[in-house]
Amino acid sequence: MTDQAFVTIRNAAKSYGALEVLKDINLTVNRGQIVAIIGPSGSGKSTLLRAINELDPLTSGEVWLEDVQINKKLPHRQYEAHVNQVRQDIGMVFQHFNLFPHLTVRGNITLAPRMLKGLSEADADKLAEEQLAKVGLSEKIDEYPSRLSGGQKQRVAIARALAMKPKVMLFDEATSALDPELVEEVNLVMKQLAEEHMTMIIVTHEMDFAASVCDRVLFMDQGVVVEEGPPSVIFHDPKEERTRNFLRKHLSR
Amino acid sequence: MGLDFTVVPSYFGVLLMGAGWTIAITICAGLLSFFGGIVFAVIALYGHWSLRLPFRGFAFLFMGTPLLLQLFLIYFGLIQIGIDLPAFVAGVIGLGLHFAVYNSELIQASILAVDKGQYEGARTLGLSRGQTLRKVVIPQAVRAVVPPMGNNMIALLKDSALVSVIGVMELTLAAQQAISRTYRPFEFYLAAAFCYYIVNLALEAGLRRLERRIAASR
Ligand SMILES: Nc1ncnc2c1ncn2[C@@H]1O[C@H](COP(=O)(O)OP(=O)(O)OP(=O)(O)O)[C@@H](O)[C@H]1O
Ligand SMILES: [Mg+2]
């Protein structure tokens, strides 16, 4: 199961005009591994995460999911088809949920499986019920997102992503927009995914959470990976001065 | 000659028939203006330039010239190039396209106002550009635009009186016919106005219900 390169990023670079946001980043995530990306604001964490599913394509470098290159150079039409295909295998959860307000919870979860996998209404309903049960929101299936709390919205967003049966899940500060008392319910869902050996890449400002669920932590600053290693090393015995400075400001203890 | 409303009831059937046609033309032209508005908005925002440029000219023509003239052009003008439309159809097309252009302006603005996170949420799931537009962006844009578009529909109902000039037997023309037989313009124009008012009330009530229904899904 493990020790198998699952997500591979090679020599990733990204610039906006003269601004270099990512500089020669390499990262390998094995199947079932959970990697946290931490770092100061503007260090390129979101950009790196969004490069993995081509939301923000790299300027140069490669992104692979198993044996498929995600950022393949292709003629426009083929590229679109390719990207739409590979994105089905990559779930993403955003800071601001990005639920579809005009659809119920059920509609949010079933839209993509129905359109892309041709599920029947009954099968899609069953899928929605399963995924909602997983995030503990079965009773909200017919609510509109506007009627949910932030924590519930984020759990629905996770259920929506999981309904596509992704191979890997990307989280971009999934709890940053939540009131403090709602953070835990989302963290719990993510921990549960960890126990099920979902491969995850998690951008977070919550060091305690990163320390408790992740196998590896990447510290990024100014577009480079300054240091990476198991949480025990990064959080308790970092080698780099920059990492220590950052953690001094962010560790809650 | 004083006012005498007792003549009105004997033309009740004529007026009712006219009101029926007014409703029919409003519904048909309203639907055309709604779906046409969506199509025009998508062309204006995402169309290839070879489609977008002629469309801009077309939109300018419809917004910058009188509706009355447009109706004449469609009904009488098109016959010369071999397109002989029934008056009702010509009226629906004229009214519908005219208001489709106005609706399109509203929908364009509200498509552009849809949060970028909505595109990202949909595209990350694997939906294509077109699927994202159809299933996520346009439904939201249309919901946002229901109140101002409702005003266009009410304007459309009132402007439907203009199709009397190409001989569609709607409410205004029905009243005129009754007048030409009875020489009682005040009574019948007032009766027609009353009918418009009733239909308008019904339309507004329907629009309010619609607004309430979509309030939860915004
Ligand atoms: N579309 C864009 N155009 C220009 N610059 C951008 C764009 N998107 C991001 N940047 C810049 O890229 C850099 C990295 O941004 P990114 O969002 O990846 O940082 P981050 O580490 O996720 O920060 P935060 O913790 O605040 O979310 C920042 O300097 C940002 O200003
Ligand atoms: Mg970020």
Short mmCIF file of C-alpha atoms and ligand atoms in Angstrom, two decimals:
data_model
loop_
_atom_site.label_atom_id
_atom_site.label_comp_id
_atom_site.label_asym_id
_atom_site.label_seq_id
_atom_site.Cartn_x
_atom_site.Cartn_y
_atom_site.Cartn_z
CA MET A 1 0.00 0.00 0.00
CA THR A 2 2.48 2.59 1.17
CA ASP A 3 5.85 3.78 -0.10
CA GLN A 4 4.47 4.25 -3.53
CA ALA A 5 4.89 7.67 -5.13
CA PHE A 6 1.38 8.93 -5.58
CA VAL A 7 1.62 12.67 -6.07
CA THR A 8 4.91 13.85 -7.50
CA ILE A 9 5.92 17.45 -8.04
CA ARG A 10 9.17 18.04 -9.90
CA ASN A 11 11.03 21.32 -10.24
CA ALA A 12 7.85 23.30 -9.84
CA ALA A 13 8.18 27.01 -10.59
CA LYS A 14 5.56 29.66 -10.93
CA SER A 15 5.78 33.39 -11.57
CA TYR A 16 3.28 36.15 -11.90
CA GLY A 17 5.16 38.50 -14.19
CA ALA A 18 8.40 39.30 -12.40
CA LEU A 19 7.16 37.87 -9.11
CA GLU A 20 8.47 34.37 -8.49
CA VAL A 21 5.93 32.67 -6.28
CA LEU A 22 7.29 29.12 -6.43
CA LYS A 23 10.95 28.33 -6.99
CA ASP A 24 12.06 24.83 -7.91
CA ILE A 25 9.86 22.86 -5.56
CA ASN A 26 10.06 19.07 -5.34
CA LEU A 27 7.61 16.98 -3.42
CA THR A 28 6.65 13.33 -3.37
CA VAL A 29 3.61 12.15 -1.49
CA ASN A 30 3.11 8.42 -1.12
CA ARG A 31 -0.18 6.62 -1.15
CA GLY A 32 -1.99 7.12 2.14
CA GLN A 33 0.43 9.76 3.33
CA ILE A 34 -0.71 12.98 4.92
CA VAL A 35 1.41 16.03 4.31
CA ALA A 36 0.95 19.42 5.91
CA ILE A 37 2.21 22.59 4.29
CA ILE A 38 2.85 25.45 6.67
CA GLY A 39 4.46 28.84 6.23
CA PRO A 40 3.88 32.57 6.44
CA SER A 41 1.25 34.37 4.42
CA GLY A 42 2.30 34.84 0.81
CA SER A 43 4.86 32.05 0.90
CA GLY A 44 3.13 30.19 -1.96
CA LYS A 45 1.27 27.44 -0.10
CA SER A 46 -2.04 27.94 -1.90
CA THR A 47 -0.31 28.39 -5.21
CA LEU A 48 1.48 25.07 -4.82
CA LEU A 49 -1.70 23.28 -3.78
CA ARG A 50 -3.67 24.81 -6.63
CA ALA A 51 -0.96 23.80 -9.08
CA ILE A 52 -1.68 20.17 -8.26
CA ASN A 53 -5.12 20.31 -9.87
CA GLU A 54 -4.24 22.93 -12.49
CA LEU A 55 -6.30 25.71 -10.92
CA ASP A 56 -3.10 27.77 -11.03
CA PRO A 57 -0.93 26.03 -13.63
CA LEU A 58 2.84 26.05 -13.07
CA THR A 59 5.13 28.13 -15.23
CA SER A 60 7.49 25.17 -15.41
CA GLY A 61 7.93 21.78 -13.79
CA GLU A 62 5.80 18.68 -13.62
CA VAL A 63 2.91 17.43 -11.53
CA TRP A 64 2.07 13.73 -11.58
CA LEU A 65 -0.69 11.68 -10.02
CA GLU A 66 0.46 8.07 -10.14
CA ASP A 67 1.53 7.59 -13.74
CA VAL A 68 -0.47 10.45 -15.20
CA GLN A 69 1.09 13.84 -15.77
CA ILE A 70 -1.49 16.35 -14.71
CA ASN A 71 0.04 19.45 -16.29
CA LYS A 72 0.66 17.90 -19.69
CA LYS A 73 1.16 20.33 -22.55
CA LEU A 74 -1.66 19.59 -24.97
CA PRO A 75 -3.64 21.42 -27.63
CA HIS A 76 -6.42 23.45 -26.01
CA ARG A 77 -9.32 21.03 -26.50
CA GLN A 78 -7.39 17.96 -25.45
CA TYR A 79 -5.95 19.85 -22.51
CA GLU A 80 -9.43 20.76 -21.28
CA ALA A 81 -10.66 17.18 -21.59
CA HIS A 82 -7.53 15.86 -19.86
CA VAL A 83 -7.78 18.33 -16.99
CA ASN A 84 -11.49 17.66 -16.48
CA GLN A 85 -10.67 13.98 -16.29
CA VAL A 86 -7.78 14.16 -13.82
CA ARG A 87 -9.57 16.64 -11.58
CA GLN A 88 -12.17 13.96 -10.87
CA ASP A 89 -9.46 12.11 -8.97
CA ILE A 90 -8.36 15.12 -6.93
CA GLY A 91 -10.73 16.44 -4.28
CA MET A 92 -10.27 20.00 -3.12
CA VAL A 93 -11.63 21.82 -0.11
CA PHE A 94 -11.45 25.61 0.06
CA GLN A 95 -11.27 28.09 2.87
CA HIS A 96 -14.62 29.58 1.85
CA PHE A 97 -16.35 26.26 1.11
CA ASN A 98 -17.54 27.28 -2.37
CA LEU A 99 -20.78 25.37 -2.01
CA PHE A 100 -23.36 26.04 -4.69
CA PRO A 101 -26.00 28.22 -3.00
CA HIS A 102 -28.75 27.46 -5.52
CA LEU A 103 -28.60 23.72 -4.84
CA THR A 104 -29.53 21.78 -1.72
CA VAL A 105 -26.93 19.76 0.13
CA ARG A 106 -28.07 16.77 -1.92
CA GLY A 107 -27.76 18.76 -5.13
CA ASN A 108 -24.29 19.95 -4.21
CA ILE A 109 -23.08 16.41 -3.61
CA THR A 110 -24.78 14.71 -6.55
CA LEU A 111 -24.16 17.32 -9.28
CA ALA A 112 -20.71 16.15 -10.34
CA PRO A 113 -21.28 12.37 -9.94
CA ARG A 114 -24.45 12.63 -11.99
CA MET A 115 -22.95 14.77 -14.73
CA LEU A 116 -19.55 13.14 -14.94
CA LYS A 117 -20.14 9.55 -13.94
CA GLY A 118 -23.66 9.23 -15.28
CA LEU A 119 -25.09 8.03 -11.96
CA SER A 120 -28.82 7.48 -11.87
CA GLU A 121 -30.85 9.66 -9.53
CA ALA A 122 -31.31 6.76 -7.11
CA ASP A 123 -27.62 5.85 -7.08
CA ALA A 124 -26.62 9.48 -6.67
CA ASP A 125 -29.04 9.84 -3.76
CA LYS A 126 -27.58 6.81 -2.10
CA LEU A 127 -24.11 8.22 -2.60
CA ALA A 128 -25.15 11.54 -1.07
CA GLU A 129 -26.64 9.77 1.93
CA GLU A 130 -23.47 7.73 2.43
CA GLN A 131 -21.17 10.72 2.21
CA LEU A 132 -23.34 12.82 4.49
CA ALA A 133 -23.49 10.06 7.07
CA LYS A 134 -19.71 10.07 7.03
CA VAL A 135 -19.53 13.74 7.91
CA GLY A 136 -22.40 13.41 10.35
CA LEU A 137 -24.94 15.55 8.51
CA SER A 138 -27.54 13.09 7.28
CA GLU A 139 -30.41 15.22 8.53
CA LYS A 140 -29.32 18.22 6.44
CA ILE A 141 -29.68 16.54 3.07
CA ASP A 142 -32.52 18.78 1.88
CA GLU A 143 -31.26 22.06 3.34
CA TYR A 144 -29.82 24.88 1.31
CA PRO A 145 -26.26 25.91 2.21
CA SER A 146 -27.47 29.30 3.45
CA ARG A 147 -29.16 27.48 6.33
CA LEU A 148 -25.99 25.76 7.55
CA SER A 149 -23.30 26.90 9.97
CA GLY A 150 -19.76 27.38 8.69
CA GLY A 151 -18.63 24.06 10.12
CA GLN A 152 -21.56 22.26 8.54
CA LYS A 153 -20.88 23.96 5.20
CA GLN A 154 -17.29 22.79 5.26
CA ARG A 155 -18.33 19.23 6.12
CA VAL A 156 -20.76 19.27 3.19
CA ALA A 157 -17.94 20.56 0.98
CA ILE A 158 -15.82 17.64 2.11
CA ALA A 159 -18.68 15.21 1.43
CA ARG A 160 -19.09 16.76 -2.02
CA ALA A 161 -15.43 16.21 -2.80
CA LEU A 162 -15.48 12.66 -1.43
CA ALA A 163 -18.50 11.75 -3.53
CA MET A 164 -16.22 11.77 -6.57
CA LYS A 165 -14.12 9.04 -4.88
CA PRO A 166 -10.91 11.01 -5.28
CA LYS A 167 -7.50 9.44 -4.96
CA VAL A 168 -6.13 12.43 -3.10
CA MET A 169 -7.65 15.30 -1.14
CA LEU A 170 -6.29 18.83 -1.04
CA PHE A 171 -7.25 21.16 1.79
CA ASP A 172 -6.50 24.87 1.60
CA GLU A 173 -7.00 26.28 5.08
CA ALA A 174 -10.23 24.40 5.52
CA THR A 175 -10.84 25.81 8.98
CA SER A 176 -9.43 29.33 8.67
CA ALA A 177 -12.78 30.96 7.96
CA LEU A 178 -14.55 29.20 10.82
CA ASP A 179 -15.47 30.46 14.25
CA PRO A 180 -13.13 28.81 16.77
CA GLU A 181 -15.85 26.61 18.25
CA LEU A 182 -16.61 25.13 14.80
CA VAL A 183 -13.06 24.17 13.94
CA GLU A 184 -13.06 20.90 15.83
CA GLU A 185 -15.97 19.29 13.97
CA VAL A 186 -14.14 19.80 10.67
CA ASN A 187 -10.85 18.61 12.11
CA LEU A 188 -12.59 15.46 13.29
CA VAL A 189 -13.80 14.68 9.79
CA MET A 190 -10.28 15.16 8.47
CA LYS A 191 -8.86 12.92 11.17
CA GLN A 192 -11.36 10.26 10.26
CA LEU A 193 -10.20 10.49 6.63
CA ALA A 194 -6.66 10.10 7.89
CA GLU A 195 -7.63 6.91 9.67
CA GLU A 196 -9.08 5.62 6.41
CA HIS A 197 -5.67 6.25 4.80
CA MET A 198 -6.85 8.91 2.41
CA THR A 199 -3.88 10.60 0.78
CA MET A 200 -4.05 14.24 1.83
CA ILE A 201 -2.15 17.45 1.34
CA ILE A 202 -3.20 20.01 3.89
CA VAL A 203 -2.33 23.70 3.94
CA THR A 204 -2.98 24.87 7.45
CA HIS A 205 -2.20 27.47 10.10
CA GLU A 206 -3.12 25.05 12.85
CA MET A 207 0.13 23.62 14.08
CA ASP A 208 -1.46 21.34 16.67
CA PHE A 209 -3.66 19.76 14.07
CA ALA A 210 -0.74 19.33 11.67
CA ALA A 211 1.31 17.75 14.43
CA SER A 212 -1.42 15.31 15.38
CA VAL A 213 -2.52 13.98 11.98
CA CYS A 214 0.29 14.49 9.51
CA ASP A 215 3.10 12.16 8.58
CA ARG A 216 5.21 14.95 7.17
CA VAL A 217 5.36 18.70 7.42
CA LEU A 218 6.70 21.09 4.80
CA PHE A 219 7.70 24.55 5.88
CA MET A 220 7.57 27.02 2.98
CA ASP A 221 8.84 30.55 2.83
CA GLN A 222 9.13 32.90 -0.15
CA GLY A 223 8.37 30.22 -2.67
CA VAL A 224 10.79 27.57 -1.50
CA VAL A 225 10.50 24.56 0.79
CA VAL A 226 12.81 25.64 3.59
CA GLU A 227 12.58 22.44 5.56
CA GLU A 228 10.58 19.25 5.66
CA GLY A 229 10.34 16.26 7.90
CA PRO A 230 8.15 14.41 10.38
CA PRO A 231 6.16 16.67 12.72
CA SER A 232 8.26 15.61 15.70
CA VAL A 233 11.33 17.09 14.03
CA ILE A 234 9.79 20.15 12.40
CA PHE A 235 7.87 21.24 15.46
CA HIS A 236 10.32 20.29 18.17
CA ASP A 237 13.75 20.32 16.62
CA PRO A 238 13.80 22.33 13.38
CA LYS A 239 17.17 22.83 11.74
CA GLU A 240 16.52 26.11 9.98
CA GLU A 241 16.49 29.51 11.61
CA ARG A 242 13.53 30.61 9.46
CA THR A 243 11.47 27.64 10.61
CA ARG A 244 12.24 28.39 14.23
CA ASN A 245 11.25 32.04 13.82
CA PHE A 246 8.00 31.09 12.18
CA LEU A 247 7.12 28.51 14.80
CA ARG A 248 7.92 30.86 17.64
CA LYS A 249 5.15 33.08 16.35
CA HIS A 250 2.67 30.31 15.55
CA LEU A 251 2.98 27.55 18.09
CA SER A 252 0.26 27.98 20.64
CA ARG A 253 2.43 26.76 23.50
CA MET B 1 -73.30 62.36 -24.80
CA GLY B 2 -72.59 61.35 -21.20
CA LEU B 3 -70.79 58.29 -20.01
CA ASP B 4 -72.65 55.02 -20.26
CA PHE B 5 -70.91 51.93 -18.97
CA THR B 6 -73.92 49.70 -19.59
CA VAL B 7 -72.59 49.03 -23.12
CA VAL B 8 -69.46 47.40 -21.75
CA PRO B 9 -70.94 44.09 -20.58
CA SER B 10 -72.25 43.22 -24.04
CA TYR B 11 -68.67 43.40 -25.32
CA PHE B 12 -67.35 41.46 -22.37
CA GLY B 13 -66.57 38.44 -24.51
CA VAL B 14 -64.59 40.55 -26.97
CA LEU B 15 -62.57 42.13 -24.20
CA LEU B 16 -62.01 38.80 -22.50
CA MET B 17 -60.80 37.33 -25.75
CA GLY B 18 -58.48 40.32 -26.16
CA ALA B 19 -57.17 39.87 -22.63
CA GLY B 20 -56.57 36.20 -23.44
CA TRP B 21 -54.43 37.12 -26.45
CA THR B 22 -52.59 39.72 -24.40
CA ILE B 23 -51.76 37.07 -21.83
CA ALA B 24 -50.75 34.59 -24.52
CA ILE B 25 -48.46 37.05 -26.25
CA THR B 26 -46.96 38.16 -22.93
CA ILE B 27 -46.20 34.58 -21.92
CA CYS B 28 -44.72 33.60 -25.28
CA ALA B 29 -42.70 36.79 -25.68
CA GLY B 30 -41.73 36.63 -21.99
CA LEU B 31 -40.34 33.11 -22.39
CA LEU B 32 -38.52 34.11 -25.57
CA SER B 33 -37.07 37.16 -23.82
CA PHE B 34 -35.96 35.01 -20.87
CA PHE B 35 -34.23 32.22 -22.77
CA GLY B 36 -33.11 34.60 -25.51
CA GLY B 37 -31.66 36.84 -22.79
CA ILE B 38 -29.60 33.94 -21.43
CA VAL B 39 -28.35 32.95 -24.89
CA PHE B 40 -27.49 36.56 -25.78
CA ALA B 41 -25.69 37.03 -22.47
CA VAL B 42 -23.57 33.93 -23.06
CA ILE B 43 -22.78 35.04 -26.62
CA ALA B 44 -21.87 38.53 -25.44
CA LEU B 45 -19.57 37.23 -22.71
CA TYR B 46 -18.10 34.06 -24.15
CA GLY B 47 -18.90 34.03 -27.86
CA HIS B 48 -16.28 33.97 -30.56
CA TRP B 49 -15.77 37.47 -31.97
CA SER B 50 -17.38 36.42 -35.25
CA LEU B 51 -20.56 35.87 -33.26
CA ARG B 52 -20.08 38.63 -30.72
CA LEU B 53 -19.62 41.51 -33.14
CA PRO B 54 -22.78 40.97 -35.19
CA PHE B 55 -24.59 40.40 -31.93
CA ARG B 56 -23.48 43.78 -30.62
CA GLY B 57 -24.84 45.41 -33.75
CA PHE B 58 -28.07 43.54 -33.35
CA ALA B 59 -28.38 44.49 -29.67
CA PHE B 60 -27.70 48.11 -30.53
CA LEU B 61 -30.41 48.02 -33.17
CA PHE B 62 -32.95 46.60 -30.74
CA MET B 63 -32.10 48.98 -27.92
CA GLY B 64 -31.66 52.09 -30.02
CA THR B 65 -34.77 52.01 -32.18
CA PRO B 66 -38.50 52.15 -31.37
CA LEU B 67 -40.22 48.84 -30.71
CA LEU B 68 -43.06 49.98 -32.95
CA LEU B 69 -40.66 50.26 -35.87
CA GLN B 70 -39.20 46.84 -35.10
CA LEU B 71 -42.67 45.30 -35.21
CA PHE B 72 -43.37 46.94 -38.59
CA LEU B 73 -40.04 45.73 -39.86
CA ILE B 74 -40.64 42.14 -38.79
CA TYR B 75 -44.25 41.95 -39.91
CA PHE B 76 -44.34 44.07 -43.06
CA GLY B 77 -40.66 44.27 -43.93
CA LEU B 78 -39.82 40.58 -43.89
CA ILE B 79 -42.61 39.77 -46.36
CA GLN B 80 -40.50 41.48 -49.04
CA ILE B 81 -37.78 38.90 -48.58
CA GLY B 82 -40.27 36.08 -48.60
CA ILE B 83 -40.80 35.64 -44.86
CA ASP B 84 -44.52 35.97 -44.26
CA LEU B 85 -45.13 35.58 -40.54
CA PRO B 86 -48.55 35.42 -38.92
CA ALA B 87 -49.16 38.63 -36.96
CA PHE B 88 -49.09 36.82 -33.62
CA VAL B 89 -45.75 35.19 -34.38
CA ALA B 90 -44.28 38.45 -35.64
CA GLY B 91 -45.48 40.17 -32.47
CA VAL B 92 -43.97 37.50 -30.22
CA ILE B 93 -40.65 37.65 -32.05
CA GLY B 94 -40.51 41.44 -32.00
CA LEU B 95 -41.46 41.83 -28.36
CA GLY B 96 -39.46 38.80 -27.28
CA LEU B 97 -36.21 39.80 -28.98
CA HIS B 98 -36.57 43.41 -27.90
CA PHE B 99 -36.83 42.43 -24.26
CA ALA B 100 -34.30 39.62 -24.63
CA VAL B 101 -31.71 42.28 -25.35
CA TYR B 102 -32.61 44.13 -22.16
CA ASN B 103 -32.67 40.90 -20.13
CA SER B 104 -29.31 39.96 -21.60
CA GLU B 105 -27.77 43.15 -20.19
CA LEU B 106 -29.04 42.23 -16.73
CA ILE B 107 -27.90 38.61 -16.97
CA GLN B 108 -24.45 39.58 -18.23
CA ALA B 109 -23.93 41.81 -15.23
CA SER B 110 -25.05 39.13 -12.82
CA ILE B 111 -22.96 36.40 -14.49
CA LEU B 112 -19.93 38.61 -13.97
CA ALA B 113 -20.95 39.08 -10.34
CA VAL B 114 -20.90 35.33 -9.59
CA ASP B 115 -18.06 34.61 -7.18
CA LYS B 116 -14.89 33.13 -8.65
CA GLY B 117 -15.04 30.47 -5.93
CA GLN B 118 -18.12 29.06 -7.64
CA TYR B 119 -16.16 28.40 -10.84
CA GLU B 120 -13.32 26.91 -8.82
CA GLY B 121 -15.65 24.72 -6.79
CA ALA B 122 -17.21 23.34 -9.96
CA ARG B 123 -14.06 23.00 -12.04
CA THR B 124 -12.22 21.17 -9.24
CA LEU B 125 -14.91 18.52 -9.26
CA GLY B 126 -14.12 17.97 -12.92
CA LEU B 127 -16.96 19.91 -14.53
CA SER B 128 -16.06 21.47 -17.87
CA ARG B 129 -16.37 25.17 -18.61
CA GLY B 130 -19.72 24.63 -20.32
CA GLN B 131 -21.10 22.41 -17.57
CA THR B 132 -20.00 24.94 -14.96
CA LEU B 133 -21.78 27.72 -16.81
CA ARG B 134 -24.96 25.72 -17.33
CA LYS B 135 -25.30 24.11 -13.93
CA VAL B 136 -23.62 26.52 -11.55
CA VAL B 137 -23.11 30.02 -12.91
CA ILE B 138 -26.17 30.72 -15.03
CA PRO B 139 -28.72 29.36 -12.53
CA GLN B 140 -27.25 31.67 -9.90
CA ALA B 141 -27.07 34.62 -12.26
CA VAL B 142 -30.69 34.11 -13.27
CA ARG B 143 -31.84 33.91 -9.65
CA ALA B 144 -30.05 37.14 -8.82
CA VAL B 145 -31.73 38.84 -11.72
CA VAL B 146 -35.34 37.85 -11.09
CA PRO B 147 -36.44 41.14 -9.46
CA PRO B 148 -35.14 43.50 -12.18
CA MET B 149 -36.16 41.03 -14.88
CA GLY B 150 -39.65 41.05 -13.36
CA ASN B 151 -39.78 44.76 -14.09
CA ASN B 152 -38.93 44.01 -17.71
CA MET B 153 -41.76 41.48 -17.84
CA ILE B 154 -44.23 44.06 -16.58
CA ALA B 155 -42.96 46.50 -19.18
CA LEU B 156 -43.37 43.74 -21.77
CA LEU B 157 -46.99 43.21 -20.76
CA LYS B 158 -47.73 46.89 -21.21
CA ASP B 159 -45.80 47.18 -24.46
CA SER B 160 -47.71 44.20 -25.83
CA ALA B 161 -50.43 46.77 -26.66
CA LEU B 162 -48.14 47.84 -29.52
CA VAL B 163 -48.78 44.64 -31.44
CA SER B 164 -52.31 45.93 -32.09
CA VAL B 165 -50.73 47.95 -34.92
CA ILE B 166 -49.90 44.79 -36.82
CA GLY B 167 -53.40 43.48 -36.26
CA VAL B 168 -53.06 41.02 -33.38
CA MET B 169 -56.47 40.97 -31.75
CA GLU B 170 -55.19 41.64 -28.25
CA LEU B 171 -56.79 43.74 -25.56
CA THR B 172 -56.10 47.18 -27.01
CA LEU B 173 -57.29 46.26 -30.48
CA ALA B 174 -60.33 44.52 -29.01
CA ALA B 175 -61.23 47.71 -27.18
CA GLN B 176 -60.75 49.69 -30.38
CA GLN B 177 -63.12 47.38 -32.20
CA ALA B 178 -65.76 47.78 -29.56
CA ILE B 179 -65.26 51.54 -29.78
CA SER B 180 -65.64 51.60 -33.55
CA ARG B 181 -69.04 49.97 -33.15
CA THR B 182 -70.29 51.89 -30.13
CA TYR B 183 -68.43 55.24 -30.34
CA ARG B 184 -67.67 54.97 -26.64
CA PRO B 185 -63.88 55.40 -26.38
CA PHE B 186 -63.79 56.49 -22.76
CA GLU B 187 -65.76 53.49 -21.48
CA PHE B 188 -63.86 50.89 -23.45
CA TYR B 189 -60.37 52.30 -23.02
CA LEU B 190 -61.08 52.46 -19.31
CA ALA B 191 -62.37 48.89 -19.34
CA ALA B 192 -59.25 47.79 -21.20
CA ALA B 193 -57.05 49.66 -18.74
CA PHE B 194 -58.82 47.85 -15.94
CA CYS B 195 -58.12 44.50 -17.62
CA TYR B 196 -54.41 45.36 -18.01
CA TYR B 197 -54.37 46.30 -14.38
CA ILE B 198 -55.81 42.95 -13.31
CA VAL B 199 -53.38 40.97 -15.47
CA ASN B 200 -50.56 43.09 -14.11
CA LEU B 201 -51.59 42.34 -10.53
CA ALA B 202 -51.56 38.64 -11.29
CA LEU B 203 -48.13 38.92 -12.93
CA GLU B 204 -46.72 40.83 -9.97
CA ALA B 205 -48.14 38.32 -7.51
CA GLY B 206 -46.53 35.51 -9.53
CA LEU B 207 -43.20 37.31 -9.55
CA ARG B 208 -43.32 37.90 -5.81
CA ARG B 209 -44.00 34.22 -5.22
CA LEU B 210 -41.07 33.34 -7.43
CA GLU B 211 -38.82 35.74 -5.53
CA ARG B 212 -39.85 34.19 -2.24
CA ARG B 213 -39.23 30.71 -3.52
CA ILE B 214 -35.71 31.45 -4.64
CA ALA B 215 -34.87 33.47 -1.53
CA ALA B 216 -33.72 30.31 0.29
CA SER B 217 -31.43 29.29 -2.53
CA ARG B 218 -29.34 32.45 -2.75
N1 LIG C 1 -3.27 35.82 -9.38
C1 LIG C 1 -2.16 36.34 -8.83
N2 LIG C 1 -1.53 37.36 -9.42
C2 LIG C 1 -0.40 37.90 -8.87
N3 LIG C 1 0.15 37.47 -7.74
C3 LIG C 1 -0.45 36.46 -7.10
C4 LIG C 1 -1.62 35.84 -7.61
N4 LIG C 1 -1.98 34.85 -6.76
C5 LIG C 1 -1.07 34.86 -5.77
N5 LIG C 1 -0.14 35.81 -5.97
C6 LIG C 1 1.03 36.09 -5.11
O1 LIG C 1 1.70 34.89 -4.93
C7 LIG C 1 2.26 34.83 -3.63
C8 LIG C 1 1.87 33.52 -2.97
O2 LIG C 1 0.47 33.49 -2.76
P1 LIG C 1 -0.27 32.28 -2.06
O3 LIG C 1 -1.71 32.61 -2.09
O4 LIG C 1 0.17 31.02 -2.68
O5 LIG C 1 0.29 32.41 -0.58
P2 LIG C 1 -0.12 31.56 0.69
O6 LIG C 1 1.10 30.97 1.20
O7 LIG C 1 -1.24 30.66 0.35
O8 LIG C 1 -0.61 32.71 1.68
P3 LIG C 1 -1.82 32.72 2.74
O9 LIG C 1 -1.30 32.02 3.95
O10 LIG C 1 -2.05 34.17 2.99
O11 LIG C 1 -2.97 32.04 2.10
C9 LIG C 1 1.78 36.05 -2.90
O12 LIG C 1 2.81 37.01 -2.92
C10 LIG C 1 0.63 36.53 -3.73
O13 LIG C 1 0.51 37.92 -3.65
MG MG C 2 -3.32 30.58 0.90
#
